[in-house]
Amino acid sequence: MSTTPNRRMVAVVLLIPVVVTIALWAFAWPAARIAPRDLPLGIAGSAPAADRLQQQLEQDGGAFEIHRFDDGVAARTAIEDRVVYGAVVITPKGPQLLTASAASPMVAQLLREAVTARALAGSQVQVTDAVAAPAGDPRGSALGASILPLAIAGVAAGSAVTMLRLRGGRAAGALIGVAALVGIAAAALTDSWLGAITGDWWTEAGALGLTVLAIGATVAGLAALIGPSGVGLGALLMVLLGNPFSGITSAPELLPQPLGTIGQLLPPGAGGSLLRSVAFFDGSAAGGAALTLGLWAAAGLTAVLVGGRRRTPTAAAPASGAPEPALAG
């Protein structure tokens, strides 16, 4: 047996366990460490009772980031603007908890448990879902499961462009076309059929398509710059890291830091946040996520165009430098 097959066998034996270990770490560890970390929470109402509740919540070692509001109306507005995930309104009849299950059903349940545990003996906490999750997906399961297929679609688009050796404008056009069609198809499934998202249809399709474009362009751009290994690097970044770090099934503030922050800087996490904003909050707080996706898409498409220009002269070089038939004879 030659040396090269032996080396390939050793590489396979060592590489697969490493990839599996990274995948288990990326998916299992954040899920096992779910807990609030600087989770934005509002408090509104009379000063003595509100101050007492704030002191209790701040004793949890940085679990909550407290925002103070004058009244319940201001607190509800902050929830609708995605400034906070929920708010406790101190009223003469007792504390009232405002949640937003559309932002995260897991956070809504966590806030209900935390506030109820700190309520005065004999007082009952009234819970109001200010921005409720849709009836078609009350637990957010469908929305949470939608990001991985989008990541796979983006990686598949980037891989196809690379394997088919599309270059320059053709590669960019293919990536944009795939992203647009996937966005339309995904919106038709999740909105029109499942009812898991309920915002403006075309805005949702645009958010879904932009997520696919950001991922696909990044994969194709890496492949155009460093070769086929860029596809593997892009898949590792988007699927094995970007998907579990996205916080779409929980919330970025529930993940161990800095994973939650890193996840929002990657297309899967930014795509999930953008989709929530346009689907349930009329686009509130969508600017940062849209900018993140736009930068990834622009960088990837630029790399595709630059890589295509760099490779075209190289591929043509042997033909221009080939000997004349007469001289070859």
Coordinates of C-alpha atoms in Angstrom, one line a residue:
M1 CA 0.0 0.0 0.0
S2 CA 1.4 3.4 -1.0
T3 CA 2.0 6.2 1.5
T4 CA -0.7 8.5 0.1
P5 CA -3.6 6.2 0.8
N6 CA -2.3 5.6 4.3
R7 CA -2.2 9.3 5.0
R8 CA -5.7 9.7 3.6
M9 CA -6.9 6.9 5.9
V10 CA -5.3 8.5 8.9
A11 CA -6.8 11.9 8.0
V12 CA -10.3 10.5 7.8
V13 CA -9.9 8.6 11.0
L14 CA -8.8 11.7 12.8
L15 CA -10.9 14.4 11.1
I16 CA -14.3 12.9 11.5
P17 CA -14.1 12.6 15.3
V18 CA -12.8 16.2 15.5
V19 CA -15.8 17.4 13.5
V20 CA -18.2 15.4 15.6
T21 CA -16.7 16.8 18.8
I22 CA -17.0 20.4 17.5
A23 CA -20.6 19.8 16.5
L24 CA -21.5 18.2 19.9
W25 CA -19.8 21.1 21.7
A26 CA -21.5 23.8 19.6
F27 CA -25.0 22.3 19.9
A28 CA -25.0 20.6 23.3
W29 CA -23.0 23.0 25.5
P30 CA -25.1 26.2 24.9
A31 CA -28.3 24.2 25.3
A32 CA -27.1 22.8 28.6
R33 CA -26.2 26.3 29.9
I34 CA -29.4 28.1 29.2
A35 CA -29.8 30.9 31.7
P36 CA -30.6 34.7 31.7
R37 CA -27.5 36.9 31.2
D38 CA -28.3 40.6 31.2
L39 CA -31.7 39.9 29.9
P40 CA -33.5 43.2 29.3
L41 CA -36.5 43.5 31.7
G42 CA -38.6 46.6 32.4
I43 CA -40.0 47.8 35.7
A44 CA -42.7 50.4 35.9
G45 CA -44.7 51.8 38.8
S46 CA -44.5 53.4 42.3
A47 CA -40.9 54.0 43.5
P48 CA -40.8 52.0 46.8
A49 CA -42.2 48.8 45.4
A50 CA -40.4 49.1 42.1
D51 CA -37.1 49.8 43.9
R52 CA -37.6 46.8 46.1
L53 CA -38.3 44.5 43.1
Q54 CA -35.3 45.9 41.2
Q55 CA -33.0 45.2 44.2
Q56 CA -34.3 41.6 44.3
L57 CA -33.7 41.0 40.6
E58 CA -30.3 42.6 40.7
Q59 CA -29.2 40.1 43.3
D60 CA -29.3 37.3 40.7
G61 CA -25.7 38.0 39.6
G62 CA -26.3 39.9 36.3
A63 CA -29.3 37.8 35.2
F64 CA -31.3 40.8 34.3
E65 CA -30.7 44.2 32.8
I66 CA -33.3 46.5 34.4
H67 CA -35.0 49.3 32.5
R68 CA -37.2 51.7 34.4
F69 CA -40.4 53.2 32.9
D70 CA -42.9 55.7 34.3
D71 CA -46.0 53.6 33.6
G72 CA -47.4 50.5 32.0
V73 CA -48.0 52.2 28.7
A74 CA -44.3 53.1 28.3
A75 CA -43.3 49.6 29.3
R76 CA -45.7 48.0 26.7
T77 CA -44.2 50.4 24.1
A78 CA -40.7 49.3 25.0
I79 CA -41.8 45.6 24.6
E80 CA -43.3 46.3 21.2
D81 CA -40.1 48.2 20.1
R82 CA -38.0 45.1 21.3
V83 CA -36.2 47.2 23.9
V84 CA -37.1 44.7 26.6
Y85 CA -38.5 41.2 26.6
G86 CA -41.0 41.9 29.3
A87 CA -41.9 44.3 32.1
V88 CA -43.3 44.3 35.6
V89 CA -45.9 47.0 36.3
I90 CA -46.5 47.8 39.9
T91 CA -50.1 48.6 40.5
P92 CA -52.3 49.1 43.6
K93 CA -53.8 45.7 42.9
G94 CA -50.5 44.0 42.8
P95 CA -47.8 43.4 40.2
Q96 CA -48.7 42.9 36.6
L97 CA -46.3 41.1 34.3
L98 CA -46.2 42.0 30.6
T99 CA -44.5 39.4 28.4
A100 CA -43.9 38.8 24.7
S101 CA -44.0 35.2 23.7
A102 CA -43.5 36.3 20.1
A103 CA -40.0 37.4 21.0
S104 CA -39.2 34.1 22.8
P105 CA -41.7 31.7 24.4
M106 CA -38.8 30.4 26.6
V107 CA -38.1 33.9 28.0
A108 CA -41.8 34.6 28.6
Q109 CA -42.0 31.4 30.7
L110 CA -38.7 32.3 32.5
L111 CA -40.0 35.8 33.4
R112 CA -43.3 34.3 34.7
E113 CA -41.4 32.0 37.0
A114 CA -38.9 34.7 38.2
V115 CA -41.5 37.4 38.9
T116 CA -44.0 34.9 40.6
A117 CA -41.2 33.7 42.9
R118 CA -40.5 37.2 44.0
A119 CA -44.0 38.4 44.5
L120 CA -45.1 39.3 48.0
A121 CA -46.9 36.6 50.0
G122 CA -50.6 36.6 49.2
S123 CA -50.3 38.7 46.0
Q124 CA -51.1 37.2 42.7
V125 CA -49.2 38.2 39.6
Q126 CA -51.4 39.0 36.6
V127 CA -49.7 38.0 33.4
T128 CA -50.5 39.6 30.0
D129 CA -48.9 38.5 26.8
A130 CA -48.4 41.9 25.1
V131 CA -47.1 40.5 21.9
A132 CA -48.3 36.9 21.6
A133 CA -46.9 34.2 19.4
P134 CA -49.2 33.3 16.5
A135 CA -51.8 30.6 17.0
G136 CA -50.2 28.5 14.3
D137 CA -46.9 28.3 16.2
P138 CA -47.6 29.2 19.9
R139 CA -44.3 27.6 21.2
G140 CA -42.2 29.1 18.4
S141 CA -41.1 25.6 17.3
A142 CA -41.7 26.2 13.6
L143 CA -39.8 29.5 13.6
G144 CA -36.9 27.9 15.6
A145 CA -36.7 25.1 13.1
S146 CA -36.6 27.3 10.1
I147 CA -33.1 28.6 10.5
L148 CA -31.2 25.4 9.9
P149 CA -32.9 24.7 6.5
L150 CA -32.0 28.3 5.5
A151 CA -28.4 27.7 6.4
I152 CA -28.4 24.4 4.5
A153 CA -29.9 26.1 1.5
G154 CA -27.2 28.8 1.6
V155 CA -24.4 26.3 1.9
A156 CA -25.9 24.2 -0.9
A157 CA -26.2 27.3 -3.2
G158 CA -22.5 28.2 -2.5
S159 CA -21.4 24.7 -3.1
A160 CA -23.3 24.3 -6.3
V161 CA -21.9 27.6 -7.7
T162 CA -18.4 26.3 -6.9
M163 CA -18.8 22.8 -8.3
L164 CA -20.4 24.1 -11.5
R165 CA -17.4 26.5 -11.8
L166 CA -19.6 29.5 -12.3
R167 CA -17.5 32.7 -12.2
G168 CA -18.1 36.4 -11.8
G169 CA -21.5 37.8 -12.7
R170 CA -23.0 34.4 -13.5
A171 CA -22.1 33.1 -10.0
A172 CA -23.5 36.2 -8.3
G173 CA -26.6 36.0 -10.4
A174 CA -27.1 32.4 -9.5
L175 CA -26.7 33.1 -5.8
I176 CA -29.2 36.0 -5.9
G177 CA -31.7 34.0 -7.9
V178 CA -31.6 31.0 -5.5
A179 CA -31.9 33.3 -2.5
A180 CA -35.0 35.1 -4.0
L181 CA -36.8 31.8 -4.9
V182 CA -36.0 30.2 -1.5
G183 CA -37.3 33.3 0.3
I184 CA -40.5 33.2 -1.6
A185 CA -40.9 29.4 -1.1
A186 CA -40.1 29.7 2.6
A187 CA -42.5 32.6 3.2
A188 CA -45.2 30.5 1.4
L189 CA -44.6 27.6 3.7
T190 CA -44.2 29.4 7.1
D191 CA -46.7 32.2 6.6
S192 CA -49.3 31.2 4.1
W193 CA -49.5 27.5 5.0
L194 CA -48.3 27.0 8.6
G195 CA -49.2 30.5 10.0
A196 CA -46.0 30.5 12.0
I197 CA -45.2 34.1 11.0
T198 CA -47.7 36.8 10.5
G199 CA -46.1 39.9 9.3
D200 CA -46.0 41.5 5.8
W201 CA -45.6 38.6 3.4
W202 CA -43.0 40.2 1.0
T203 CA -41.0 41.7 3.8
E204 CA -40.8 38.2 5.4
A205 CA -39.8 36.7 2.0
G206 CA -37.1 39.4 1.7
A207 CA -35.7 38.6 5.2
L208 CA -35.6 34.9 4.4
G209 CA -34.0 35.4 1.0
L210 CA -31.4 37.9 2.4
T211 CA -30.4 35.3 5.0
V212 CA -29.9 32.6 2.3
L213 CA -27.9 35.1 0.2
A214 CA -25.6 36.1 3.0
I215 CA -24.8 32.4 3.7
G216 CA -24.5 31.3 0.1
A217 CA -22.4 34.3 -0.9
T218 CA -20.1 33.7 2.0
V219 CA -19.6 30.0 1.1
A220 CA -19.1 30.8 -2.6
G221 CA -16.8 33.7 -1.8
L222 CA -14.5 31.7 0.4
A223 CA -14.3 29.0 -2.3
A224 CA -13.5 31.6 -4.9
L225 CA -10.7 33.0 -2.8
I226 CA -9.1 29.9 -1.3
G227 CA -10.4 27.0 -3.4
P228 CA -12.8 24.1 -2.7
S229 CA -11.8 24.0 1.0
G230 CA -13.7 27.3 1.4
V231 CA -16.9 25.3 1.0
G232 CA -16.0 23.2 4.1
L233 CA -15.0 26.3 6.0
G234 CA -18.2 28.1 5.1
A235 CA -20.3 25.1 6.1
L236 CA -18.5 24.8 9.4
L237 CA -19.0 28.5 10.1
M238 CA -22.7 28.7 9.1
V239 CA -24.1 25.3 10.2
L240 CA -21.9 24.0 13.0
L241 CA -21.4 27.4 14.6
G242 CA -23.9 29.9 13.3
N243 CA -27.0 27.7 13.8
P244 CA -26.5 26.7 17.5
F245 CA -25.2 30.2 18.4
S246 CA -28.2 31.9 16.7
G247 CA -30.4 31.7 19.9
I248 CA -33.5 31.4 17.7
T249 CA -35.0 28.7 19.8
S250 CA -34.3 30.6 23.1
A251 CA -32.8 34.1 23.0
P252 CA -29.2 35.4 22.6
E253 CA -29.3 36.6 26.2
L254 CA -29.9 33.0 27.4
L255 CA -26.7 31.6 25.8
P256 CA -23.3 31.6 27.4
Q257 CA -21.3 34.7 26.5
P258 CA -19.8 35.6 24.2
L259 CA -21.6 32.9 22.1
G260 CA -24.9 34.9 22.1
T261 CA -23.1 38.0 20.8
I262 CA -21.1 36.0 18.2
G263 CA -24.2 34.3 17.0
Q264 CA -25.9 37.7 16.2
L265 CA -22.9 38.6 14.1
L266 CA -23.3 35.5 12.0
P267 CA -26.0 35.2 9.3
P268 CA -28.1 32.5 10.9
G269 CA -28.5 34.5 14.2
A270 CA -29.0 37.8 12.4
G271 CA -31.5 36.2 10.0
G272 CA -33.5 34.8 13.0
S273 CA -33.6 38.2 14.7
L274 CA -34.6 39.9 11.5
L275 CA -37.3 37.4 10.8
R276 CA -38.8 37.9 14.3
S277 CA -38.7 41.7 14.0
V278 CA -40.5 41.8 10.6
A279 CA -42.9 38.9 11.4
F280 CA -44.2 40.1 14.9
F281 CA -42.9 43.6 15.7
D282 CA -43.5 45.6 12.5
G283 CA -39.8 45.8 11.8
S284 CA -38.8 47.2 15.2
A285 CA -35.1 46.7 16.0
A286 CA -34.5 45.1 12.5
G287 CA -31.8 47.6 11.4
G288 CA -28.9 45.9 13.0
A289 CA -29.7 42.4 11.8
A290 CA -30.4 43.7 8.3
L291 CA -27.1 45.5 8.2
T292 CA -25.2 42.4 9.4
L293 CA -26.8 40.3 6.7
G294 CA -26.2 42.9 4.1
L295 CA -22.5 43.2 5.0
W296 CA -22.0 39.4 4.8
A297 CA -23.8 39.3 1.4
A298 CA -21.9 42.2 0.0
A299 CA -18.5 40.8 1.2
G300 CA -19.4 37.3 -0.2
L301 CA -20.5 38.6 -3.6
T302 CA -17.4 40.9 -3.8
A303 CA -15.2 37.8 -3.2
V304 CA -17.1 35.9 -5.9
L305 CA -16.5 38.7 -8.4
V306 CA -12.9 39.2 -7.5
G307 CA -12.1 35.5 -7.4
G308 CA -13.7 35.0 -10.8
R309 CA -11.5 37.8 -12.3
R310 CA -8.4 36.3 -10.7
R311 CA -9.0 32.8 -12.0
T312 CA -10.0 33.6 -15.6
P313 CA -6.5 34.8 -16.8
T314 CA -4.9 31.8 -15.0
A315 CA -7.2 29.4 -16.7
A316 CA -6.4 31.0 -20.1
A317 CA -2.7 31.1 -19.6
P318 CA -1.9 27.6 -20.8
A319 CA -3.8 28.2 -24.0
S320 CA -2.0 31.5 -24.8
G321 CA 1.4 30.0 -23.9
A322 CA 0.9 26.8 -25.9
P323 CA 3.4 26.2 -28.8
E324 CA 2.4 26.8 -32.4
P325 CA 1.3 23.6 -34.2
A326 CA 4.2 23.9 -36.6
L327 CA 6.8 24.3 -33.9
A328 CA 5.2 21.5 -31.9
G329 CA 5.5 19.3 -35.0

